[in-house]
Amino acid sequence: MENIIELKNLSKDFKILNKKSGKFSVVKDLFSTDYTVERAVNQINLNIGKGEIVGFIGPNGAGKSTTIKMLTGVLVPTEGTVLVNGFIPYKHRVKYVKEIGVVMGQRSQLWWDLSVEDSFKVMKEMYELSDAEYAENMRIFEEELCISELFDKSVRHLSLGQKMLCEIVAVLLYNPKVIFLDEPTIGLDISVKTKIRKIIKRMNSQQGVTVILTTHDISDIEALCDRVVIIDHGTIIFDDSMNKMKQLVGSERKIIEITTKKVISDELTEKIKGMFTKEHLQINPASNKRMDIICDSGEVDINELLLQIMEYVGIEDINTVGVKIEDIVRQVYEGNLL
Amino acid sequence: MKKHTILIIAGIKSSFAYRFKIITSLFFNAAYLFILYYIWKGIYGSQETVAGLTFTQTYNYMAVSTILSSLFNSRTDWRMSIKVQTGNILGYYMKPLPIELQFFYEAIGNVMVQFFIVLSPVILFMAFTAGLTDYRNVLFFILSLPFAFIINFCFEYIIGTISFYTESLWGIIILKNAVVSFLSGGLIPLKFFPESVRNVIKWLPFRGVIDIPLEILFGYISNYGFVLKNIAIQVFWAVILVWISRCFYKKSEKALIVNGG
């Protein structure tokens, strides 16, 4: 599979003004040349093949958005190279952006004062689509989303879910080769989220569109991505398949969710912790009658565990789940796993 | 359809979304012209001419200048500043057209409706009452308008690119509006300035926005040399300012830190 995106030793520095304090600090700041250089992205190396759907995640402030902005040609790298479909994004922006589509969950690219249909028509002309191409794509979106119901509405008056659907349609309209989705499902209800995921999957399987998805919604990642790249403090700390990520915590890991009859005492918690080696057991007291025990099966004597709990507080309900990606990601962000 | 056409149409449609604003600005302008009449009447008092102009000449000048000022005002500087603050400027980066052109065509669309609704009746009115008997005045006047628009747009665009640095343009925009209206003939006819000041203003681009079109409209049209010289000055400034706008833009592009993660 050939690479459609290549990042080599990519870095980005920002100059942050050291704000002064005290009298007239605002004026002093105006004329100050006292800057600290902050390295937001540090020597990133990444290759993405055509047709991949890659989840690009990391804690807030990790450098995700900065990297995406360099990939979309908005920011110029301080060091290193960016290549997307043979283009250097910031160098030939006007030509380059025809190859890509960008959807940002918190921003709008549509024309605020126009109707949805008018916005689409502007996109059609700006990207030089033929009448046939436009009609064909519209037909598909009509089938999938009944998009024509929104045609007459002013973009300003759309609900968030409707707006995001329109943003995605607008971007997929001109058949980009790569799409960058930055928090596309933030604030959306599950029904709209499902529709959006379906469209992305379809564009990927039918048109071979490469997808880079930045999100904090782990269910998006689980539903869509084969590969996950985790970035923290400006560097990539994980770049592998979803399966490999699950193995970070051992594929036998399970979570036992216990709801107790009585309030869980500290004594009980300590007792349980003491029963097992810490590495094999983690307790999350989710509420004072709820205990989530994360452990590897086979390394914990479930019988003994449950007996203890029953003796102390009684068991109201019990549920076991396989490993939660969300927990893995949280542990990665907290620096526990890598 | 070409890209520029669709953006102009988009600009026109956008302006329809603010029907109410257009109507109220019509009334506002009408009221302003009314007040203007009495202010200048007061200034003239019992004098026949001031600075070589009769009351009618001055009032006509001021009326058209007021209308031109509001027509050219596409508020591109505001729009850019808001887009930068919200981060929606990113959308402009994602479109396959240079950013200055996107704003330019939208600006044309935005003012076009007002232009036809407001300016045409005024010109007709002038033609009948102010003794604009030579159609060539109007013709060359119309010819000078695109260049005047371009010059004014460049001012707005340059100020707009400053928003990439400073994020809040409120004060700067007000300052720029004051300077432009003062030096372009938008506030008082340039003939009212003392000779020494006029000699300086003559060399500045601002008069290309209001004063030059008006000189052409009310001038002695048989002097083609005069007309063509003035339009040439406009073209000159338009070219220079477009170049300066591009320079400003390239610099600010580097400083752009798009808001939000």
Coordinates of C-alpha atoms in Angstrom, one line a residue:
Chain A
M1 CA 0.0 0.0 0.0
E2 CA 1.5 3.3 -1.0
N3 CA 1.7 6.1 1.4
I4 CA -0.5 9.1 0.9
I5 CA 0.7 11.0 3.9
E6 CA 4.4 11.2 5.0
L7 CA 5.6 13.2 7.9
K8 CA 9.4 13.3 8.6
N9 CA 10.9 14.8 11.7
L10 CA 8.0 17.2 11.8
S11 CA 8.3 19.9 14.4
K12 CA 6.5 23.1 15.2
D13 CA 7.6 25.8 17.6
F14 CA 5.5 28.7 18.9
K15 CA 6.8 31.9 20.4
I16 CA 4.9 32.6 23.6
L17 CA 5.1 36.0 25.0
N18 CA 6.3 36.1 28.6
K19 CA 3.7 38.3 30.1
K20 CA 4.9 40.8 32.6
S21 CA 3.2 41.6 35.8
G22 CA 3.0 44.8 37.8
K23 CA 2.2 48.3 36.8
F24 CA 1.9 49.1 33.1
S25 CA 2.4 45.5 32.3
V26 CA 0.0 45.7 29.4
V27 CA 2.0 48.4 27.8
K28 CA 5.3 46.7 28.5
D29 CA 3.9 43.5 26.9
L30 CA 3.1 45.5 23.8
F31 CA 6.7 46.3 23.2
S32 CA 8.3 43.2 24.7
T33 CA 10.6 40.9 22.8
D34 CA 10.8 38.5 25.7
Y35 CA 9.5 35.2 24.3
T36 CA 9.8 31.6 25.2
V37 CA 9.8 29.1 22.4
E38 CA 7.4 26.3 23.0
R39 CA 7.8 23.2 21.0
A40 CA 4.2 22.0 20.3
V41 CA 5.2 19.2 17.9
N42 CA 8.5 17.4 18.3
Q43 CA 10.1 15.3 15.6
I44 CA 7.0 13.4 14.4
N45 CA 7.5 10.6 11.9
L46 CA 4.3 9.1 10.5
N47 CA 3.3 7.3 7.3
I48 CA -0.3 6.7 6.4
G49 CA -1.3 4.6 3.5
K50 CA -4.1 5.2 1.0
G51 CA -7.4 4.1 2.2
E52 CA -6.6 3.8 5.9
I53 CA -8.8 5.2 8.6
V54 CA -6.6 6.4 11.3
G55 CA -7.6 7.6 14.7
F56 CA -5.4 10.4 15.9
I57 CA -5.8 10.9 19.6
G58 CA -4.1 12.4 22.6
P59 CA -4.9 14.4 25.6
N60 CA -5.8 18.1 25.3
G61 CA -2.8 20.2 24.4
A62 CA -0.9 17.2 23.1
G63 CA -0.2 18.7 19.7
K64 CA -2.9 17.0 17.7
S65 CA -4.5 20.1 16.3
T66 CA -1.1 21.7 15.5
T67 CA -0.2 18.6 13.5
I68 CA -3.5 18.6 11.7
K69 CA -3.0 22.3 10.8
M70 CA 0.4 21.5 9.3
L71 CA -1.2 18.7 7.4
T72 CA -3.9 21.0 6.0
G73 CA -1.5 23.7 5.1
V74 CA -2.6 26.3 7.7
L75 CA 0.6 26.2 9.6
V76 CA 4.1 26.1 8.3
P77 CA 6.4 23.6 10.0
T78 CA 9.4 24.8 11.9
E79 CA 11.4 21.7 11.0
G80 CA 10.8 18.6 9.0
T81 CA 8.6 17.8 6.0
V82 CA 5.0 17.2 5.3
L83 CA 3.8 15.4 2.2
V84 CA 0.2 14.7 1.4
N85 CA -0.6 13.0 -1.9
G86 CA 2.6 14.5 -3.3
F87 CA 1.8 18.0 -2.2
I88 CA 3.6 20.2 0.4
P89 CA 0.4 21.5 2.0
Y90 CA 1.4 25.1 2.8
K91 CA 3.3 25.6 -0.5
H92 CA 0.6 25.1 -3.0
R93 CA -2.4 25.7 -0.9
V94 CA -4.9 26.6 -3.6
K95 CA -4.2 23.5 -5.6
Y96 CA -3.7 21.3 -2.6
V97 CA -7.0 21.9 -0.8
K98 CA -8.9 20.4 -3.7
E99 CA -7.5 17.0 -2.7
I100 CA -8.5 17.2 0.9
G101 CA -11.6 17.8 2.9
V102 CA -11.6 19.2 6.4
V103 CA -14.4 19.1 8.9
M104 CA -14.0 20.8 12.2
G105 CA -16.5 20.1 14.9
Q106 CA -16.4 23.5 16.5
R107 CA -16.2 25.6 13.3
S108 CA -18.2 26.1 10.3
Q109 CA -17.0 26.3 6.7
L110 CA -20.5 26.8 5.2
W111 CA -21.8 30.2 4.3
W112 CA -23.7 31.4 7.3
D113 CA -26.2 33.5 5.6
L114 CA -27.1 31.2 2.7
S115 CA -29.5 28.3 2.5
V116 CA -28.0 24.8 2.6
E117 CA -28.7 24.3 -1.0
D118 CA -27.0 27.6 -2.0
S119 CA -24.0 26.6 0.1
F120 CA -23.7 23.4 -1.7
K121 CA -24.0 25.2 -5.0
V122 CA -21.2 27.5 -4.1
M123 CA -19.1 24.4 -3.2
K124 CA -19.9 22.9 -6.6
E125 CA -18.7 26.0 -8.5
M126 CA -15.6 26.5 -6.3
Y127 CA -14.5 23.0 -6.8
E128 CA -15.5 23.0 -10.4
L129 CA -17.7 20.0 -10.3
S130 CA -19.7 19.1 -13.4
D131 CA -23.5 19.1 -13.2
A132 CA -23.4 15.3 -13.5
E133 CA -20.9 14.8 -10.7
Y134 CA -22.9 17.1 -8.4
A135 CA -26.2 15.4 -9.2
E136 CA -24.7 12.0 -8.7
N137 CA -23.2 12.8 -5.3
M138 CA -26.4 14.6 -4.2
R139 CA -28.4 11.5 -5.2
I140 CA -26.3 9.4 -2.9
F141 CA -26.6 11.8 0.0
E142 CA -30.3 12.1 -0.6
E143 CA -30.6 8.3 -0.3
E144 CA -28.5 8.2 2.9
L145 CA -29.7 11.3 4.6
C146 CA -32.7 12.8 2.9
I147 CA -30.5 15.8 2.6
S148 CA -33.0 17.7 0.5
E149 CA -35.1 18.3 3.5
L150 CA -32.5 20.7 4.7
F151 CA -32.0 22.5 1.4
D152 CA -34.2 25.5 2.1
K153 CA -33.0 26.1 5.6
S154 CA -30.6 28.8 6.3
V155 CA -27.3 27.5 7.6
R156 CA -27.6 29.8 10.6
H157 CA -30.8 28.1 11.7
L158 CA -29.6 24.5 11.6
S159 CA -29.3 22.4 14.7
L160 CA -25.9 21.2 15.5
G161 CA -26.6 17.7 14.2
Q162 CA -28.0 19.1 10.9
K163 CA -25.1 21.5 10.6
M164 CA -22.5 18.7 11.0
L165 CA -24.2 16.6 8.4
C166 CA -24.2 19.5 6.0
E167 CA -20.5 20.2 6.7
I168 CA -19.6 16.6 6.0
V169 CA -21.7 16.5 2.8
A170 CA -20.2 19.8 1.6
V171 CA -16.7 18.3 2.0
L172 CA -17.4 14.9 0.5
L173 CA -19.2 16.6 -2.4
Y174 CA -16.0 17.1 -4.4
N175 CA -14.5 13.7 -3.7
P176 CA -11.4 14.5 -1.8
K177 CA -8.7 11.9 -1.5
V178 CA -8.0 12.6 2.2
I179 CA -10.4 13.9 4.8
F180 CA -9.4 15.3 8.1
L181 CA -12.1 15.2 10.7
D182 CA -11.5 17.2 13.8
E183 CA -14.0 16.3 16.5
P184 CA -16.8 15.7 14.0
T185 CA -19.2 14.2 16.4
I186 CA -18.8 16.5 19.3
G187 CA -22.1 17.3 20.9
L188 CA -24.1 15.1 18.6
D189 CA -26.8 12.6 19.4
I190 CA -26.2 8.9 18.8
S191 CA -28.5 8.8 15.7
V192 CA -26.6 11.5 13.9
K193 CA -23.3 10.0 15.0
T194 CA -24.3 6.7 13.5
K195 CA -25.3 8.4 10.2
I196 CA -21.9 10.2 10.1
R197 CA -20.0 7.1 10.8
K198 CA -21.9 5.3 8.0
I199 CA -21.0 7.9 5.5
I200 CA -17.4 7.9 6.4
K201 CA -17.2 4.1 6.1
R202 CA -18.9 4.3 2.8
M203 CA -16.6 6.9 1.4
N204 CA -13.7 4.8 2.6
S205 CA -14.8 1.5 1.2
Q206 CA -16.3 2.7 -2.1
Q207 CA -14.0 5.6 -3.0
G208 CA -10.9 4.7 -1.1
V209 CA -10.9 8.0 0.8
T210 CA -8.2 8.1 3.5
V211 CA -9.5 9.3 6.8
I212 CA -7.7 11.0 9.6
L213 CA -10.0 11.2 12.6
T214 CA -9.2 13.4 15.6
T215 CA -11.6 12.8 18.4
H216 CA -12.1 12.4 22.1
D217 CA -15.0 10.1 21.5
I218 CA -13.6 6.6 21.9
S219 CA -16.7 5.0 20.4
D220 CA -16.0 6.8 17.2
I221 CA -12.5 5.3 17.2
E222 CA -13.8 1.9 18.0
A223 CA -16.4 2.1 15.2
L224 CA -14.2 3.4 12.5
C225 CA -10.5 3.1 13.0
D226 CA -8.2 0.2 12.2
R227 CA -5.2 2.1 13.4
V228 CA -4.6 4.4 16.3
V229 CA -1.9 7.0 16.7
I230 CA -1.6 8.5 20.1
I231 CA 0.3 11.8 20.5
D232 CA 1.3 13.4 23.8
H233 CA 3.5 16.3 24.5
G234 CA 4.2 16.7 20.8
T235 CA 5.5 13.2 20.2
I236 CA 3.9 10.0 19.0
I237 CA 3.8 7.5 21.8
F238 CA 1.7 4.8 20.1
D239 CA 1.1 3.9 16.5
D240 CA -0.5 0.6 15.9
S241 CA -3.7 -1.3 15.4
M242 CA -6.6 -1.4 17.7
N243 CA -5.8 -5.0 18.7
K244 CA -2.3 -4.1 19.7
M245 CA -3.7 -1.3 21.8
K246 CA -6.0 -3.8 23.6
Q247 CA -3.0 -6.0 24.2
L248 CA -1.3 -3.1 26.1
V249 CA -3.3 -4.2 29.0
G250 CA -3.3 -7.8 28.3
S251 CA -6.1 -9.4 26.1
E252 CA -7.4 -11.3 29.0
R253 CA -8.3 -8.2 30.9
K254 CA -11.8 -7.9 32.1
I255 CA -13.7 -5.5 34.2
I256 CA -16.0 -6.8 36.9
E257 CA -18.7 -4.2 37.8
I258 CA -20.2 -4.9 41.2
T259 CA -23.1 -3.1 42.8
T260 CA -23.2 -3.7 46.5
K261 CA -26.1 -3.8 48.9
K262 CA -24.3 -1.7 51.5
V263 CA -21.9 1.2 51.3
I264 CA -18.3 0.0 50.6
S265 CA -16.0 0.7 53.4
D266 CA -12.4 1.7 53.2
E267 CA -11.6 -1.4 55.1
L268 CA -13.1 -3.6 52.4
T269 CA -11.3 -1.8 49.7
E270 CA -8.0 -2.2 51.5
K271 CA -8.8 -5.9 52.1
I272 CA -9.5 -6.5 48.4
K273 CA -6.4 -4.6 47.3
G274 CA -4.4 -6.6 49.7
M275 CA -5.7 -9.8 48.3
F276 CA -4.0 -9.4 45.0
T277 CA -0.9 -8.0 43.5
K278 CA -1.4 -4.4 42.5
E279 CA -0.4 -5.0 38.9
H280 CA -3.2 -7.5 38.4
L281 CA -5.9 -5.6 40.1
Q282 CA -7.2 -2.1 40.0
I283 CA -10.2 -0.9 41.8
N284 CA -12.3 2.1 40.7
P285 CA -14.8 3.1 43.3
A286 CA -17.3 4.6 41.0
S287 CA -19.8 5.5 43.7
N288 CA -20.1 4.4 47.3
K289 CA -22.0 1.3 46.3
R290 CA -20.3 0.6 43.1
M291 CA -17.0 -1.1 42.6
D292 CA -15.3 -1.7 39.2
I293 CA -12.5 -4.2 39.5
I294 CA -10.1 -4.3 36.5
C295 CA -8.1 -7.5 36.4
D296 CA -6.8 -10.2 34.2
S297 CA -8.9 -13.3 34.3
G298 CA -7.0 -16.3 35.4
E299 CA -4.8 -14.3 37.7
V300 CA -7.5 -13.5 40.2
D301 CA -9.4 -15.9 42.4
I302 CA -12.9 -14.7 41.5
N303 CA -14.4 -17.0 44.1
E304 CA -12.4 -15.6 47.0
L305 CA -13.0 -12.0 45.7
L306 CA -16.7 -12.4 45.6
L307 CA -16.9 -14.2 49.0
Q308 CA -15.1 -11.3 50.6
I309 CA -17.4 -8.8 49.1
M310 CA -20.5 -10.8 49.9
E311 CA -19.4 -11.1 53.5
Y312 CA -18.8 -7.4 54.0
V313 CA -21.4 -5.6 51.9
G314 CA -23.4 -8.1 49.9
I315 CA -23.7 -8.1 46.2
E316 CA -26.7 -6.4 44.5
D317 CA -25.7 -6.8 41.0
I318 CA -22.7 -8.0 39.0
N319 CA -21.6 -7.4 35.5
T320 CA -18.4 -8.3 33.6
V321 CA -17.2 -6.6 30.5
G322 CA -14.2 -7.0 28.3
V323 CA -11.5 -4.4 28.2
K324 CA -12.8 -0.9 27.6
I325 CA -10.8 1.1 25.1
E326 CA -11.7 4.2 27.0
D327 CA -9.9 2.9 30.1
I328 CA -6.8 2.0 28.1
V329 CA -6.7 5.4 26.6
R330 CA -7.2 7.0 30.0
Q331 CA -4.3 5.0 31.4
V332 CA -2.1 6.0 28.5
Y333 CA -3.0 9.7 29.0
E334 CA -2.2 9.3 32.6
G335 CA 1.2 7.8 31.8
N336 CA 0.5 4.4 33.2
L337 CA 0.9 2.2 30.2
L338 CA 3.6 3.5 27.9
Chain B
M1 CA -20.0 29.1 -13.7
K2 CA -16.8 30.7 -12.6
K3 CA -15.6 30.9 -9.0
H4 CA -15.8 34.6 -8.8
T5 CA -19.3 34.7 -10.1
I6 CA -20.6 32.2 -7.6
L7 CA -19.0 34.1 -4.7
I8 CA -20.4 37.4 -5.9
I9 CA -23.8 35.8 -6.0
A10 CA -23.2 34.3 -2.6
G11 CA -22.4 37.9 -1.4
I12 CA -25.6 39.2 -2.9
K13 CA -27.7 36.4 -1.3
S14 CA -25.9 37.1 2.0
S15 CA -26.9 40.7 1.9
F16 CA -30.5 39.7 1.4
A17 CA -30.4 38.0 4.7
Y18 CA -30.0 41.4 6.2
R19 CA -33.0 43.0 4.4
F20 CA -33.9 44.9 7.5
K21 CA -30.5 46.3 7.8
I22 CA -30.6 47.6 4.2
I23 CA -33.9 49.3 4.7
T24 CA -32.9 50.9 8.0
S25 CA -29.6 52.1 6.5
L26 CA -31.7 53.7 3.6
F27 CA -33.7 55.6 6.2
F28 CA -30.6 56.4 8.1
N29 CA -28.9 57.8 5.1
A30 CA -32.0 59.8 4.1
A31 CA -32.2 61.3 7.6
Y32 CA -28.5 62.1 7.5
L33 CA -28.8 63.9 4.2
F34 CA -31.7 65.9 5.6
I35 CA -29.6 67.0 8.5
L36 CA -26.6 67.6 6.3
Y37 CA -28.7 70.0 4.3
Y38 CA -29.3 72.2 7.3
I39 CA -25.8 72.0 8.6
W40 CA -24.4 73.2 5.3
K41 CA -27.1 75.8 5.0
G42 CA -25.9 77.0 8.4
I43 CA -22.3 77.0 7.3
Y44 CA -23.0 79.0 4.3
G45 CA -25.2 81.5 6.1
S46 CA -25.7 84.3 3.7
Q47 CA -22.6 83.7 1.7
E48 CA -22.9 82.9 -2.0
T49 CA -19.8 80.7 -2.1
V50 CA -17.3 79.2 0.3
A51 CA -14.0 78.0 -1.0
G52 CA -15.2 78.7 -4.5
L53 CA -18.2 76.4 -4.3
T54 CA -21.9 77.4 -4.2
F55 CA -24.2 75.8 -1.6
T56 CA -25.8 73.6 -4.3
Q57 CA -22.4 72.4 -5.5
T58 CA -21.3 71.6 -2.0
Y59 CA -24.5 69.9 -1.0
N60 CA -24.6 67.7 -4.1
Y61 CA -21.0 66.7 -3.4
M62 CA -21.7 65.8 0.2
A63 CA -24.9 63.9 -0.7
V64 CA -23.2 61.7 -3.2
S65 CA -20.1 61.3 -1.1
T66 CA -22.3 60.2 1.9
I67 CA -23.9 57.6 -0.3
L68 CA -20.7 56.4 -1.8
S69 CA -19.1 56.0 1.6
S70 CA -21.9 53.8 2.8
L71 CA -21.9 51.9 -0.4
F72 CA -18.2 51.1 -0.4
N73 CA -18.4 50.0 3.2
S74 CA -18.3 46.3 2.8
R75 CA -17.1 45.8 6.4
T76 CA -14.5 43.3 5.2
D77 CA -12.2 44.4 8.0
W78 CA -14.9 43.5 10.6
R79 CA -15.7 40.2 8.8
M80 CA -12.1 39.2 8.8
S81 CA -11.6 40.1 12.4
I82 CA -14.6 38.1 13.5
K83 CA -13.6 35.1 11.5
V84 CA -10.2 35.2 13.0
Q85 CA -11.6 35.4 16.5
T86 CA -14.0 32.5 16.0
G87 CA -11.5 30.5 14.1
N88 CA -13.8 30.3 11.2
I89 CA -11.1 31.9 9.1
L90 CA -9.9 28.3 8.7
G91 CA -12.8 27.7 6.3
Y92 CA -11.3 30.3 3.9
Y93 CA -8.0 28.5 4.0
M94 CA -9.7 25.3 3.0
K95 CA -11.2 26.7 -0.2
P96 CA -9.3 26.6 -3.5
L97 CA -9.1 30.3 -4.1
P98 CA -6.7 32.9 -2.7
I99 CA -8.1 34.3 0.5
E100 CA -8.0 37.9 -0.6
L101 CA -10.1 37.0 -3.6
Q102 CA -12.7 35.2 -1.6
F103 CA -13.2 38.3 0.6
F104 CA -13.1 40.6 -2.5
Y105 CA -15.8 38.8 -4.4
E106 CA -18.0 38.5 -1.4
A107 CA -17.5 42.2 -0.7
I108 CA -18.7 43.0 -4.3
G109 CA -21.7 40.9 -3.8
N110 CA -22.5 42.5 -0.5
V111 CA -22.5 46.0 -1.7
M112 CA -24.1 45.3 -5.1
V113 CA -27.7 45.3 -4.0
Q114 CA -27.4 48.5 -2.1
F115 CA -25.6 50.0 -5.0
F116 CA -28.4 49.5 -7.4
I117 CA -31.1 50.3 -4.9
V118 CA -29.5 53.5 -3.6
L119 CA -27.1 55.0 -6.1
S120 CA -29.1 54.8 -9.3
P121 CA -32.1 56.8 -8.1
V122 CA -29.7 59.4 -6.6
I123 CA -27.9 59.8 -9.9
L124 CA -31.2 60.1 -11.7
F125 CA -32.3 62.7 -9.2
M126 CA -29.1 64.6 -9.6
A127 CA -29.4 64.5 -13.3
F128 CA -32.7 66.3 -13.2
T129 CA -32.2 68.7 -10.4
A130 CA -28.5 69.4 -10.2
G131 CA -28.2 70.1 -13.8
L132 CA -26.1 67.1 -14.7
T133 CA -26.9 67.5 -18.4
D134 CA -24.0 65.7 -19.9
Y135 CA -24.4 61.9 -19.8
R136 CA -20.6 61.6 -20.1
N137 CA -20.2 62.8 -16.6
V138 CA -22.3 59.8 -15.3
L139 CA -20.5 57.4 -17.7
F140 CA -17.0 58.3 -16.5
F141 CA -18.3 58.5 -13.0
I142 CA -19.4 54.9 -13.3
L143 CA -16.1 54.0 -14.8
S144 CA -14.3 55.4 -11.8
L145 CA -16.4 53.5 -9.3
P146 CA -14.8 50.0 -9.6
F147 CA -11.3 51.5 -9.0
A148 CA -12.7 53.5 -6.0
F149 CA -14.1 50.3 -4.7
I150 CA -10.9 48.4 -5.1
I151 CA -8.9 51.1 -3.3
N152 CA -11.4 51.1 -0.4
F153 CA -11.4 47.3 -0.3
C154 CA -7.6 47.3 0.0
F155 CA -7.8 49.6 3.0
E156 CA -10.3 47.2 4.6
Y157 CA -8.3 44.2 3.7
I158 CA -5.1 45.5 5.0
I159 CA -6.7 46.4 8.3
G160 CA -8.3 42.9 8.3
T161 CA -5.0 41.2 8.0
I162 CA -3.8 43.0 11.1
S163 CA -6.4 41.0 12.9
F164 CA -4.2 38.0 12.4
Y165 CA -1.8 39.6 14.8
T166 CA -3.9 41.6 17.3
E167 CA -7.2 39.8 17.4
S168 CA -9.2 42.9 18.3
L169 CA -9.6 45.5 15.7
W170 CA -12.3 47.6 17.1
G171 CA -10.2 50.7 17.8
I172 CA -8.1 50.3 14.7
I173 CA -11.2 50.1 12.4
I174 CA -12.7 53.2 13.9
L175 CA -9.4 55.0 13.4
K176 CA -9.2 53.9 9.9
N177 CA -12.8 54.9 9.1
A178 CA -12.1 58.3 10.5
V179 CA -8.9 58.8 8.6
V180 CA -10.3 57.6 5.3
S181 CA -13.5 59.6 5.5
F182 CA -11.6 62.7 6.5
L183 CA -9.0 62.5 3.7
S184 CA -11.1 61.1 1.0
G185 CA -13.7 63.9 0.8
G186 CA -16.2 61.8 2.7
L187 CA -16.6 64.3 5.5
I188 CA -16.1 67.7 3.8
P189 CA -15.2 68.5 0.2
L190 CA -11.5 68.5 -0.2
K191 CA -11.6 72.0 -1.7
F192 CA -12.4 73.2 1.8
F193 CA -9.0 72.3 3.1
P194 CA -6.3 75.0 3.0
E195 CA -4.0 74.9 0.0
S196 CA -1.0 73.5 1.9
V197 CA -3.0 70.6 3.3
R198 CA -4.6 69.9 -0.1
N199 CA -1.2 69.6 -1.7
V200 CA -0.4 66.8 0.7
I201 CA -3.7 65.0 0.4
K202 CA -3.3 65.2 -3.4
W203 CA -0.6 62.6 -3.1
L204 CA -2.4 60.2 -0.9
P205 CA -4.6 57.3 -2.1
F206 CA -7.6 58.3 -0.1
R207 CA -9.1 60.7 -2.5
G208 CA -9.3 57.9 -5.1
V209 CA -12.3 56.6 -3.1
I210 CA -14.6 59.6 -3.0
D211 CA -13.1 62.8 -4.3
I212 CA -12.0 61.6 -7.7
P213 CA -15.3 60.0 -8.6
L214 CA -17.1 63.1 -7.5
E215 CA -14.7 65.5 -9.4
I216 CA -15.5 63.4 -12.4
L217 CA -19.3 63.5 -11.8
F218 CA -19.5 67.2 -11.2
G219 CA -16.5 68.2 -13.3
Y220 CA -16.3 69.9 -16.6
I221 CA -16.5 66.8 -18.7
S222 CA -15.3 68.2 -22.0
N223 CA -11.8 68.2 -20.5
Y224 CA -11.0 64.5 -21.3
G225 CA -7.5 65.0 -20.2
F226 CA -8.6 65.8 -16.7
V227 CA -10.9 62.8 -16.5
L228 CA -8.4 60.3 -17.8
K229 CA -5.7 61.7 -15.6
N230 CA -7.8 61.2 -12.5
I231 CA -8.8 57.7 -13.5
A232 CA -5.2 56.9 -14.1
I233 CA -4.4 58.1 -10.6
Q234 CA -7.0 55.7 -9.3
V235 CA -5.6 52.8 -11.3
F236 CA -2.2 53.6 -10.0
W237 CA -3.3 53.6 -6.4
A238 CA -5.4 50.5 -6.9
V239 CA -2.4 48.6 -8.3
I240 CA -0.1 49.8 -5.5
L241 CA -2.6 49.0 -2.8
V242 CA -3.3 45.5 -4.1
W243 CA 0.4 44.9 -4.0
I244 CA 0.6 46.2 -0.4
S245 CA -2.4 44.1 0.6
R246 CA -0.6 41.0 -0.6
C247 CA 2.5 41.9 1.3
F248 CA 0.5 42.5 4.5
Y249 CA -1.3 39.2 3.9
K250 CA 1.9 37.2 3.5
K251 CA 3.3 38.6 6.7
S252 CA 0.2 38.0 8.7
E253 CA -0.2 34.5 7.4
K254 CA 3.0 33.7 9.2
A255 CA 1.6 35.1 12.4
L256 CA -1.7 33.4 12.2
I257 CA -2.4 31.1 15.1
V258 CA -5.8 29.8 14.4
N259 CA -7.8 30.0 17.5
G260 CA -8.9 26.9 19.3
G261 CA -7.2 23.5 19.3

